[in-house]
Coordinates of C-alpha atoms and ligand atoms in Angstrom, one line a residue:
X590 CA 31.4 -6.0 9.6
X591 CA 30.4 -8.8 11.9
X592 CA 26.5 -9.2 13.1
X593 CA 27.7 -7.9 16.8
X594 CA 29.8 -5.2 15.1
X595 CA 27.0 -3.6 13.2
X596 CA 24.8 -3.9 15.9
X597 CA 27.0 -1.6 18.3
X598 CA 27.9 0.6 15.2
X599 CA 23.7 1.1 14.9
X600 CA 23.1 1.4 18.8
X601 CA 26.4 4.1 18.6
X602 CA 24.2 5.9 15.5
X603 CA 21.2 6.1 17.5
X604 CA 22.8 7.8 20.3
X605 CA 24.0 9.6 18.3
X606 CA 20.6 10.3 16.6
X607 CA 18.9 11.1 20.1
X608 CA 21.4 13.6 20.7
X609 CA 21.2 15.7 17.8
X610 CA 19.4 19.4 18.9
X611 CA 16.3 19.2 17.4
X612 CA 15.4 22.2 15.2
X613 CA 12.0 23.7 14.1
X614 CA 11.3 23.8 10.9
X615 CA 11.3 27.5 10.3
X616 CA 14.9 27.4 12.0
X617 CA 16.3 24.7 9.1
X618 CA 14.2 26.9 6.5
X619 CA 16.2 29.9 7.5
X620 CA 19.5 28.3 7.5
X621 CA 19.8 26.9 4.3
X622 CA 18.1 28.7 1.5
X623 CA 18.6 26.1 -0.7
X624 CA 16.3 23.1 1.2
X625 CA 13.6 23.2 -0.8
X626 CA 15.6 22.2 -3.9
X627 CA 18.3 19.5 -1.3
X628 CA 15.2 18.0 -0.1
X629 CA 13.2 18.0 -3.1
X630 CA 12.9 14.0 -5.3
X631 CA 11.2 13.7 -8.7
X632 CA 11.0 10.2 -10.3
X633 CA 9.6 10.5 -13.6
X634 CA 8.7 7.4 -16.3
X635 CA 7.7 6.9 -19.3
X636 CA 3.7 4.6 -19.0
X637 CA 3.9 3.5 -22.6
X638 CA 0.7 5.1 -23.3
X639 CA 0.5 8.1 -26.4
X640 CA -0.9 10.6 -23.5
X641 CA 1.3 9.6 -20.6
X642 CA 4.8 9.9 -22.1
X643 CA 7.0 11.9 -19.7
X644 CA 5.0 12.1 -16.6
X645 CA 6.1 11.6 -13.2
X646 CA 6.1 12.4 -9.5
X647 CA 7.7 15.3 -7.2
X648 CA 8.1 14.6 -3.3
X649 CA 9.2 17.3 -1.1
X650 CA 10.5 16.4 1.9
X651 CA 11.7 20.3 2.9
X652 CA 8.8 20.6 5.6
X653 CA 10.2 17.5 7.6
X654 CA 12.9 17.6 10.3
X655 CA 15.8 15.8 8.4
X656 CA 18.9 18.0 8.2
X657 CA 22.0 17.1 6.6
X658 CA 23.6 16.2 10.0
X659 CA 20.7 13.8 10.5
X660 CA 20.6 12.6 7.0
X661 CA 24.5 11.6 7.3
X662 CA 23.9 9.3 10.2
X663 CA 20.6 8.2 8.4
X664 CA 22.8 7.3 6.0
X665 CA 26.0 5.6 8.4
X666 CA 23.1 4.0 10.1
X667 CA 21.8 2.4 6.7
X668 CA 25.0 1.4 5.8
X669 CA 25.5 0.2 9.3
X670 CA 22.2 -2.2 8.8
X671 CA 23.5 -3.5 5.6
X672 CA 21.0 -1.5 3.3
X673 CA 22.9 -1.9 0.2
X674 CA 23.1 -6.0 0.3
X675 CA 19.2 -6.2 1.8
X676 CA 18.3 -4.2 -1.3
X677 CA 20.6 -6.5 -3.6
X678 CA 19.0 -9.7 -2.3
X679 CA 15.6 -8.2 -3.0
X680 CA 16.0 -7.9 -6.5
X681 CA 18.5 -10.8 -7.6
X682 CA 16.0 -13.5 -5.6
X683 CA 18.0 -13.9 -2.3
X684 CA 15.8 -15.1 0.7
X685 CA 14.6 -12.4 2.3
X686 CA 11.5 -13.7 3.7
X687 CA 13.7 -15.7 6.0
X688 CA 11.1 -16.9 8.3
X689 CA 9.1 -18.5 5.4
X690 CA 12.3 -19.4 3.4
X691 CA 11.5 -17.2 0.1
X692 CA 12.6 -14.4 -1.5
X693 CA 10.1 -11.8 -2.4
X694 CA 9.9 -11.4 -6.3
X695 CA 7.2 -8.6 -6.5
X696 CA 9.8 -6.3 -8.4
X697 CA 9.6 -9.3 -11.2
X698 CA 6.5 -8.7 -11.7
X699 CA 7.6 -5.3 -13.3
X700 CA 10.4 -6.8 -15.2
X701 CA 13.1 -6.9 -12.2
X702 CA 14.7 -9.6 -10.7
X703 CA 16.3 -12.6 -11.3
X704 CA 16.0 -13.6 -14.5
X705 CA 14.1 -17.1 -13.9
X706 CA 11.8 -15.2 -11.7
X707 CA 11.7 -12.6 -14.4
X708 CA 10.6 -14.7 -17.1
X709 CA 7.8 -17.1 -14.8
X710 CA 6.5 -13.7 -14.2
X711 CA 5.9 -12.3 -17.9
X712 CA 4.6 -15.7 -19.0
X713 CA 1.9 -15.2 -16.2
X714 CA 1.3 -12.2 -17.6
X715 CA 1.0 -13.1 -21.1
X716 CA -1.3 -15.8 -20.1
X717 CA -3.3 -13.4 -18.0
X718 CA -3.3 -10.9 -21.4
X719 CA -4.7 -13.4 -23.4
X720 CA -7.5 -14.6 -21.3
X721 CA -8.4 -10.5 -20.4
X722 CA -8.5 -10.4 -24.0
X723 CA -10.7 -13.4 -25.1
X724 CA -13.1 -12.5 -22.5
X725 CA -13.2 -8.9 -23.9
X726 CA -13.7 -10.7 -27.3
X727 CA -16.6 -12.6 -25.8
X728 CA -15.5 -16.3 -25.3
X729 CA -17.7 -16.5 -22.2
X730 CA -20.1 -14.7 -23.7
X731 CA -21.6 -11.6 -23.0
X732 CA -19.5 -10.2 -19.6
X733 CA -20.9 -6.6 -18.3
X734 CA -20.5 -7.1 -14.5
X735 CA -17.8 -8.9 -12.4
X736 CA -17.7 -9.8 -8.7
X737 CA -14.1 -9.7 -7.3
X738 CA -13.9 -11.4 -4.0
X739 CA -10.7 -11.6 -1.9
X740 CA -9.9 -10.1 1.3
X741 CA -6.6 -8.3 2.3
X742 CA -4.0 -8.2 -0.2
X743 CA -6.2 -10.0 -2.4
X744 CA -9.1 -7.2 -2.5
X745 CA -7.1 -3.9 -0.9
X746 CA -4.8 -3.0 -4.2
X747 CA -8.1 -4.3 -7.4
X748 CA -10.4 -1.9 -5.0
X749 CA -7.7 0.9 -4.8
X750 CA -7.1 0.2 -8.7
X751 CA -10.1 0.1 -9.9
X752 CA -11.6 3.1 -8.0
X753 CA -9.1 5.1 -9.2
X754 CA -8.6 4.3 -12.7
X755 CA -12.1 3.3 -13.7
X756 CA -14.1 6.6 -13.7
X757 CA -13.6 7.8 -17.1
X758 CA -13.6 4.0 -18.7
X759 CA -14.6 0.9 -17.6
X760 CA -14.8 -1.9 -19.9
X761 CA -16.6 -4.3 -17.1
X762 CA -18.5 -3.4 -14.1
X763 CA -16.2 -4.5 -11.3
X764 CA -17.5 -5.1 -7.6
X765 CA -14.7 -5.4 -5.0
X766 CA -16.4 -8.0 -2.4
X767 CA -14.2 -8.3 0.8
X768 CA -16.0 -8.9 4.3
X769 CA -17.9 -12.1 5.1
X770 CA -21.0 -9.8 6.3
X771 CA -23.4 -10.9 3.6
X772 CA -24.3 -7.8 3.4
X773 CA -21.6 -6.8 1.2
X774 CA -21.7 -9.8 -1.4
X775 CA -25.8 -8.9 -1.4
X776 CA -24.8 -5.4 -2.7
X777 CA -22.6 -6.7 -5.3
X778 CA -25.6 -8.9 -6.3
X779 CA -28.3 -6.0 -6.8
X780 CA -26.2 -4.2 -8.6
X781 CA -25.3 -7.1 -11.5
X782 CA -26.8 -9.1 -13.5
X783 CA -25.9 -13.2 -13.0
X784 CA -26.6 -13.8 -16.5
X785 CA -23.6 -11.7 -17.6
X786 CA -21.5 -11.3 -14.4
X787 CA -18.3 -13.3 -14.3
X788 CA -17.0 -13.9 -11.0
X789 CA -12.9 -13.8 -9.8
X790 CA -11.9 -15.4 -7.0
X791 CA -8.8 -13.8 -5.8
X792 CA -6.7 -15.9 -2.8
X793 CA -3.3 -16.8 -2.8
X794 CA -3.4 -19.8 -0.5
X795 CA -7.5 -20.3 -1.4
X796 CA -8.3 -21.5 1.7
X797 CA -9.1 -18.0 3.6
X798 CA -12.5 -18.9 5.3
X799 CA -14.0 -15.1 4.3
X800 CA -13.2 -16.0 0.4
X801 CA -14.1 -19.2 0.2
X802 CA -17.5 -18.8 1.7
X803 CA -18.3 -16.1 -0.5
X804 CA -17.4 -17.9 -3.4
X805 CA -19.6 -20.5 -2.7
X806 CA -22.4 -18.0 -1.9
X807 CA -21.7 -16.4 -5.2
X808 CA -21.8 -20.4 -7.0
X809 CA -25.4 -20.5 -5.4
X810 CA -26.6 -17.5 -6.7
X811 CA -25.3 -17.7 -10.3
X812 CA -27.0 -21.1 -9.9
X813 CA -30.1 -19.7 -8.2
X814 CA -30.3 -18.0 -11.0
X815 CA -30.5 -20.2 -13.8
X816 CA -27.0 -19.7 -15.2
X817 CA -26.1 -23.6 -16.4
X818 CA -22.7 -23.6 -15.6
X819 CA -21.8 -21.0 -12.6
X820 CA -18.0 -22.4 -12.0
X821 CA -17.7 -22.1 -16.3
X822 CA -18.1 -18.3 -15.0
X823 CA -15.3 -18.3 -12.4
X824 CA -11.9 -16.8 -13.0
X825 CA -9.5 -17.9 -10.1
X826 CA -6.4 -15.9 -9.1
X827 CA -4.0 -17.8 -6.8
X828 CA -0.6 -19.1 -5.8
X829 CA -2.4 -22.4 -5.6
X830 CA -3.6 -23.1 -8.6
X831 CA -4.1 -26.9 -7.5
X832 CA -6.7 -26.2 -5.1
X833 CA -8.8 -23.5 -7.2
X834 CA -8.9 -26.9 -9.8
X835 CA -10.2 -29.0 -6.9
X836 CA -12.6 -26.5 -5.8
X837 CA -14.2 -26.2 -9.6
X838 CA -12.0 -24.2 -11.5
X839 CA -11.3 -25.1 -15.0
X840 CA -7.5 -24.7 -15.5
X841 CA -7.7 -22.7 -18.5
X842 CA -9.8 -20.2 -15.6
X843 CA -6.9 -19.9 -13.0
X844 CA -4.4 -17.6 -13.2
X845 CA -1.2 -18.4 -11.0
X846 CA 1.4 -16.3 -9.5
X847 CA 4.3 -17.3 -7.9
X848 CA 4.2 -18.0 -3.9
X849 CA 7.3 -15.5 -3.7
X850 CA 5.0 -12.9 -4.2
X851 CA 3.2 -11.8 -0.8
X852 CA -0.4 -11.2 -0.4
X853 CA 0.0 -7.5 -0.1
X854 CA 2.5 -6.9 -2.4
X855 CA 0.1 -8.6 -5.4
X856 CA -1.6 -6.4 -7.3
X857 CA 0.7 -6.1 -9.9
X858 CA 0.2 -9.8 -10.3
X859 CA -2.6 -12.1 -11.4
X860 CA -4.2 -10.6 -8.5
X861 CA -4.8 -7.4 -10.5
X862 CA -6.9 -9.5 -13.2
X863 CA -10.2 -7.4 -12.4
X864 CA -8.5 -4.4 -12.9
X865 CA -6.8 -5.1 -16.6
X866 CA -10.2 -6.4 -17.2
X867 CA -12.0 -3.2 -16.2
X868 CA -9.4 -1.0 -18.0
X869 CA -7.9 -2.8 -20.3
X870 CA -4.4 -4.4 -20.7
X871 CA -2.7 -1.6 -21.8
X872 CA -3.7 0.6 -18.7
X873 CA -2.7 -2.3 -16.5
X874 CA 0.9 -2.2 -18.5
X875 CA 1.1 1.3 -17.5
X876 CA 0.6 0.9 -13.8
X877 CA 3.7 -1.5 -14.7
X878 CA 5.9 1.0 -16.4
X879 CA 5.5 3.6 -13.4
X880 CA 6.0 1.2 -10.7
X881 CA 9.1 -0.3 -13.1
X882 CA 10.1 3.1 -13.2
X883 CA 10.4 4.0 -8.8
X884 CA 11.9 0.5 -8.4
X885 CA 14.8 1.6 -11.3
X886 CA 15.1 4.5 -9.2
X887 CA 15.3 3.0 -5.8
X888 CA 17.9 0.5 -7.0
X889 CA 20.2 3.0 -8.8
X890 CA 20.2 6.0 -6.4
X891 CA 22.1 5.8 -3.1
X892 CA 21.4 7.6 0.5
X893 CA 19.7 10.7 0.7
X894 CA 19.3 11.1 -2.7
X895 CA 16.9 7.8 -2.7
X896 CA 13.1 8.9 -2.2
X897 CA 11.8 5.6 -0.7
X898 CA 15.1 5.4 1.6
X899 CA 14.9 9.1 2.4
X900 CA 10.7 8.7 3.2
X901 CA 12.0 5.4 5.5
X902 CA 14.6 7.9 7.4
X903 CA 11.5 10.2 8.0
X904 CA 9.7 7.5 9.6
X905 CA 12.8 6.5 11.1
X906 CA 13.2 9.5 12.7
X907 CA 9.6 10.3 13.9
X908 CA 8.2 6.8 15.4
X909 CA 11.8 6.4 17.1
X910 CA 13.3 9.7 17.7
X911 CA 10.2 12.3 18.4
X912 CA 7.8 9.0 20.0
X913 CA 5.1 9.8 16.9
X914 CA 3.0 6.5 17.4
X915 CA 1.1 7.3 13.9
X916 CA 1.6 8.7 10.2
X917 CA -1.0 9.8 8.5
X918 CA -1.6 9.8 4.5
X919 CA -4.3 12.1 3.3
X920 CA -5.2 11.7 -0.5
X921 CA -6.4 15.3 -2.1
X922 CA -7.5 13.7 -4.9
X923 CA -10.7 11.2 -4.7
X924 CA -9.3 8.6 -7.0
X925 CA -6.7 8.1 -4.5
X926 CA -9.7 8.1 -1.5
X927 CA -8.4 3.9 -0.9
X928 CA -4.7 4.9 -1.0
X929 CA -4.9 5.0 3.1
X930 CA -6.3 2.0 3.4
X931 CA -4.2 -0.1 1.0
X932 CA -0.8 1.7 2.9
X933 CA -2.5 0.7 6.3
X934 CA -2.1 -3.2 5.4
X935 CA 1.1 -2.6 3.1
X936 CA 2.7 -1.4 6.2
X937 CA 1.0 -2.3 9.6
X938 CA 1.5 -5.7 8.2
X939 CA 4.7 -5.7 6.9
X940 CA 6.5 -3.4 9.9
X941 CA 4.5 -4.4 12.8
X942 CA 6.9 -6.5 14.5
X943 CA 7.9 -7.4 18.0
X944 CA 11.2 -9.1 16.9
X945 CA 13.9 -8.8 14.1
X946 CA 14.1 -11.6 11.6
X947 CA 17.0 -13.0 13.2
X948 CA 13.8 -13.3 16.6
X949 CA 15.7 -11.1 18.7
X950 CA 13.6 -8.3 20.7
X951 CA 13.2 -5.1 18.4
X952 CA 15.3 -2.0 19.9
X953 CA 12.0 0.4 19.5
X954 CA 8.9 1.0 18.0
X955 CA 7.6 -0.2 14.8
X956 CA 5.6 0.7 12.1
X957 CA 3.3 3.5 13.2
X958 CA -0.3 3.2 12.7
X959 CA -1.1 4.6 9.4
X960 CA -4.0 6.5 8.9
X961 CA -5.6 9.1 7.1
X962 CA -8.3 9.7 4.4
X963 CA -9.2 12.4 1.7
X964 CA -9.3 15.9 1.1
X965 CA -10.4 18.3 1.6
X966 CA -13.0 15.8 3.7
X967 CA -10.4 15.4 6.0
X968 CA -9.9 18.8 6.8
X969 CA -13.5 19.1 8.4
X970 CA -13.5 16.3 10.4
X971 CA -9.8 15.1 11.8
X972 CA -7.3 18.3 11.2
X973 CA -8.2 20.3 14.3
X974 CA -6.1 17.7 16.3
X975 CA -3.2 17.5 13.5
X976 CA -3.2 21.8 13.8
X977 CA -3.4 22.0 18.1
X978 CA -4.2 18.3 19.1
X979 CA -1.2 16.9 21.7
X980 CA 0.6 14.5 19.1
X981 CA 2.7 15.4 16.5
X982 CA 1.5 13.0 13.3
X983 CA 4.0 13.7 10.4
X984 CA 1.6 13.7 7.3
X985 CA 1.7 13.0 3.7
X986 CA -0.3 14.6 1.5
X987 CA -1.1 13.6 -1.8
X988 CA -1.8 15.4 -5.0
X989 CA -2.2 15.6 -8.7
X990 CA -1.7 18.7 -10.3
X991 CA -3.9 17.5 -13.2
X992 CA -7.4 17.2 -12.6
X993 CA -9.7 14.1 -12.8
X994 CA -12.7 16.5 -13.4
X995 CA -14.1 18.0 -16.0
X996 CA -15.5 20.8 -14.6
X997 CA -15.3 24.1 -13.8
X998 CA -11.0 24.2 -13.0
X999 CA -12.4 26.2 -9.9
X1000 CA -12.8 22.6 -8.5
X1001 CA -9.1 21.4 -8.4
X1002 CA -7.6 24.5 -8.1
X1003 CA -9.1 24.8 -4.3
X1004 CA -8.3 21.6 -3.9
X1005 CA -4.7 22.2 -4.7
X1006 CA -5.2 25.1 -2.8
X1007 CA -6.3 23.4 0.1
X1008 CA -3.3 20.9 0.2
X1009 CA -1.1 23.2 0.0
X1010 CA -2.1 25.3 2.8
X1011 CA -2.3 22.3 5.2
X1012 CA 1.1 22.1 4.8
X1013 CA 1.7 25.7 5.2
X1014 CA -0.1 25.9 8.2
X1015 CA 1.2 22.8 10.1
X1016 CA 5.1 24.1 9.4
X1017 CA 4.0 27.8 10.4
X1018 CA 1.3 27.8 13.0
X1019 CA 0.4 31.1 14.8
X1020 CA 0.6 32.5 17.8
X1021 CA -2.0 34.4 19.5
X1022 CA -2.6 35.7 23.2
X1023 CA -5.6 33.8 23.0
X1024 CA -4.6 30.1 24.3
X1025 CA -7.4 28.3 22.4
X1026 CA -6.9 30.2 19.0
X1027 CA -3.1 29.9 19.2
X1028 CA -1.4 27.5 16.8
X1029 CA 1.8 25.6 18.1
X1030 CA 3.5 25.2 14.1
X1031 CA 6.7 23.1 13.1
X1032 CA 4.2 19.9 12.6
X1033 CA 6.0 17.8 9.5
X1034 CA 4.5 17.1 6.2
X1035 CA 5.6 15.6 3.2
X1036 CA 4.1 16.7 0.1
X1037 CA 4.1 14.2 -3.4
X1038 CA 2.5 16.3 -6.4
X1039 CA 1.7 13.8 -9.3
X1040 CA 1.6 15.3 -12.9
X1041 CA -1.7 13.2 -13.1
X1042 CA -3.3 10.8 -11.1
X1043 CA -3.0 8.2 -13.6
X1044 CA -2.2 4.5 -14.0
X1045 CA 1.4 5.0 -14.1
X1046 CA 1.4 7.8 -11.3
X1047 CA -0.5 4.7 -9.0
X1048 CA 1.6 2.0 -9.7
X1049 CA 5.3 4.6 -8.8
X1050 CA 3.0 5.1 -5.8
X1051 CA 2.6 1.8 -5.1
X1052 CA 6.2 0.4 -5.4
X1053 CA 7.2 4.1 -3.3
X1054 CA 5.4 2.8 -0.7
X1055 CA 6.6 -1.1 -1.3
X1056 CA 10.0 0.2 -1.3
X1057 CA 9.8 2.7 1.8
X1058 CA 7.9 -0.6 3.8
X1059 CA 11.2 -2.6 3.1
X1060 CA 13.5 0.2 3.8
X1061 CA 11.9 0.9 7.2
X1062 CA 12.6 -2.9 7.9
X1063 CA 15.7 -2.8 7.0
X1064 CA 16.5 -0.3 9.3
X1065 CA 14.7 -2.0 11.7
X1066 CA 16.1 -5.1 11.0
X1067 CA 13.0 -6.5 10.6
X1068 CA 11.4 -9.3 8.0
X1069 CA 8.5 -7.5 6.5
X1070 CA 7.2 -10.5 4.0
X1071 CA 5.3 -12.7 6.7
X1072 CA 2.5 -12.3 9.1
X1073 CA 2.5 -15.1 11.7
X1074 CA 0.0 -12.1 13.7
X1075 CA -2.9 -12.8 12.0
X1076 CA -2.6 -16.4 12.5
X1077 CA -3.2 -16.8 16.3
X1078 CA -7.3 -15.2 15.8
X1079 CA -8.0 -17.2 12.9
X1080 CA -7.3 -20.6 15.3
X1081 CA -9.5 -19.2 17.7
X1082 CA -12.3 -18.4 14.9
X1083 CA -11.6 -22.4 14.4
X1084 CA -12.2 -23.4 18.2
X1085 CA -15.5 -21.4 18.4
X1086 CA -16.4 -22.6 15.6
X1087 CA -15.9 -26.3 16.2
X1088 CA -17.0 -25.7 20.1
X1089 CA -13.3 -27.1 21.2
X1090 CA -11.3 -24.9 23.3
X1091 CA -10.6 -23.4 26.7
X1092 CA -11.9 -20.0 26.6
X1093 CA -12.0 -17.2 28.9
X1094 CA -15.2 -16.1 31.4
X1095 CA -15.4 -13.3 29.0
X1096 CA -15.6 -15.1 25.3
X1097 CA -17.3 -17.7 26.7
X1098 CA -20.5 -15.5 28.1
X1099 CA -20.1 -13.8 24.6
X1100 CA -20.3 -16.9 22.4
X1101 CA -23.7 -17.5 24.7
X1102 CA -25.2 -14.0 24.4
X1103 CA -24.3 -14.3 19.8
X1104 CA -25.6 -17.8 19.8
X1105 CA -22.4 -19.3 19.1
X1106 CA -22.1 -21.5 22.7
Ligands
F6P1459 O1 -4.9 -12.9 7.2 C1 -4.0 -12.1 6.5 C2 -3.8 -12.5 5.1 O2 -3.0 -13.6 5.0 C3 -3.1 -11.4 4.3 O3 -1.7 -11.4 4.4 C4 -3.6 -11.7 2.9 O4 -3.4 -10.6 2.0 C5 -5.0 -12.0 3.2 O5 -5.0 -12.7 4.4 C6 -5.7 -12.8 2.2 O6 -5.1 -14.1 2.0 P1 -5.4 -14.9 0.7 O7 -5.0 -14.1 -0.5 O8 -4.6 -16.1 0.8 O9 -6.9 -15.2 0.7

């Protein structure tokens, strides 16, 4: 099919698409008996560890719009956008960051790819194991505390990581510092000790302003107080390992990945150093082996039967088809409490896009603004607009039907409870001759129960969501591996900074009133 063909065959599926009567839920429950089972995935793995053999993952999609009329031009219409080939050139290597020139290797990093790319990426890792270990062992001496600092990509996914996996064992005492407010690198101080803290610079490019300076504030403290050598305390984790030398760095310290690898799809890379630090090598392997084990599955299975493809159709068919501006994520389990954020940059990042990689004008909205948070938190706060608000937010919901607690089971079980019945209650609703107690219903939800909200469990969620952020672009025909966004504020930062620039009335009297004219 030629470009101009597929592109009428995809505007033809849309039409299509719009046309389609849309059904309520109860209606698509009633007509099929057997939709919880057609629209039910499980992806299970195997984490490596003695405990974790055989766990996995259930997503059930049943309480979402999609029926097998709108999956089958789903499916024409992923066909139509080439989704086999895109999916092809993301694991063999091919260029699919085509306005930077690079392919996007983060599948390597879990054993996947091209085998060059496969093989750069395991000897980074083995070089990673061995200095994890030898710091473990002591060859910096005594280590209890380490300060993480990175911002984005580079902090999101160790925070997320290490919040959720570090509560029953944590070998170091890890402090995820991100913003350039002081205030945040002045908590991590108080709460370590510079004599035995080791500090990890995380940046791929490390040159971002927000990392750099609190690097260097973190130099000055070390040295403030009294340690001899604070850079002979600095780990460095970067695609530019030349410029973490020239800032201090001892090379045997820095820990490269490849530049294929984008900032938000790193933590699987040398990027998650704080984490296999904080848990130990063989946890970090395990986050490995699940995520290994969702991009298998996303390679192998085709259409509907795909969970990441079928999650992108969802999304497909709410931000373009029913005008829902936002998806929401809410995490009943508080080890996953930094899942929403890490899914907010994953894909706001990725998906929000004006133009298609070939810089032609999208054809409709974008990502939707992710949002969300934890329950049952959540439920107390934001859910009275989800239940009778005016938009309709399609949520997922997030669970583990193990618990991370260890005490009384009265705790997860309402939990679980709660989850559940959020979903139950957005599909049903209930009526009521009272307008302002009356529920309007049919409100989608997609439901992923995890055996346990383990290492493994995080990384399948992880590439899930890596996976559904590319199939959405695809779809979209959108490039979701660069951010030229975030680029245009940064320059302005620069100008204000330097006092060069033609700024409007409005910044201008600003800068004055902060001090910065
Ligand atoms: O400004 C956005 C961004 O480039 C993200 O894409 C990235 O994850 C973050 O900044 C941090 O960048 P770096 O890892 O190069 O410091």
């Amino acid at each position: 099919m030629t470009g101009s063909d597929s592109t009428e065959r995809m505007a033809a599926l849309w039409a299509q698409l719009r046309a389609a009567p849309p059904a309520r839920l109860d209606q698509l429950f009633a007509a099929d008996r057997a939709r919880v089972a057609a629209m039910t995935r499980r992806i299970a793995w195997r984490s490596g560890l003695p405990e974790g053999a055989g766990q996995g993952m259930t997503i059930d999609f049943s309480k979402t719009h999609l029926d097998a009329r709108l999956l089958d031009l789903f499916e024409e219409l992923a066909e139509a956008a080439g989704f086999g080939a895109a999916r092809a050139a993301l694991k063999d290597g091919g260029i699919v960051n085509v306005t930077e020139g690079r392919p996007a290797t983060h599948m390597a990093l879990r054993g996947i790819g091209a085998p060059a790319a496969v093989e750069e990426a395991e000897a980074l890792q083995r070089r990673m194991a061995m200095l994890v270990e030898a710091i473990l062992e002591g060859a910096l001496g005594p280590v209890r505390h380490c300060i993480a600092i990175g911002i984005g990509g580079s902090a999101l996914g160790p925070a997320l990581a290490l919040d959720a996996l570090t509560r029953d064992l944590k070998l170091v005492d890890t402090h995820v510092v991100s913003n350039i407010d002081g205030l945040a690198l002045e908590a991590a101080f108080a709460a370590c000790d510079p004599h035995t803290t080791l500090v990890a610079v995380a940046s791929k490019t490390f040159t971002t302003i927000e990392t750099m300076t609190n690097a260097a504030s973190a130099m000055k403290w070390l040295a403030d107080s009294g340690v001899a050598d604070p850079y002979g305390r600095v780990v460095a984790l970067t695609a530019a390992p030349e410029k973490a030398v020239a800032w201090g760095v001892d090379e045997t310290r820095v820990l490269p990945f490849p530049e294929s690898v984008g900032g938000r799809y790193s933590l699987m890379s040398s990027i998650g150093f704080p984490v296999a630090l904080a848990v130990g090598m063989e946890e970090f392997s395990a986050m490995l082996a699940g995520a290994r084990a969702v991009d298998e599955h996303f390679l192998s299975t085709e259409g509907r039967a795909n969970a990441p493809l079928l999650a992108a159709f969802c999304d497909q068919y709410y931000t373009r088809l029913r005008g829902c501006q936002t998806r929401a994520v809410f995490a009943y389990d508080e080890r996953l409490r930094l899942l929403p954020a890490y899914l907010q940059q994953l894909e706001m990042e990725s998906n929000g896009k004006q133009v298609k990689a070939d810089g032609s004008p999208v054809d409709g909205p974008t990502a939707p603004i992710t949002w969300g948070g934890v329950g049952t938190d959540a439920q107390h706060a934001v859910f009275q607009l989800l239940h009778q608000g005016t938009h309709l937010v399609p949520v997922d919901f997030i669970a583990s039907v193990a618990p991370g607690d260890d005490l009384d089971p009265a705790h997860h079980r309402i939990l679980l409870m709660n989850c559940l019945a959020q979903g139950a209650a957005l599909m049903a609703g209930k009526p009521s001759e009272d307008p302002a107690r009356a529920y309007p219903g049919d409100r989608p939800s997609t439901t992923f129960l995890l055996d346990d909200a383990d290492a493994a469990a995080l990384g399948a969620l992880i590439a899930f969501h890596e996976h559904r952020t590319f199939a959405n672009a695809v779809l979209m025909g959108i490039n979701p591996f660069d951010q030229f966004g975030v680029e245009l504020g940064k320059a302005i930062a620069k100008q204000i900074e330097k006092g060069e620039g033609d700024f409007d009335p409005s910044t201008r009297a600003l800068m004055q009133a902060a001090g910065l004219g």
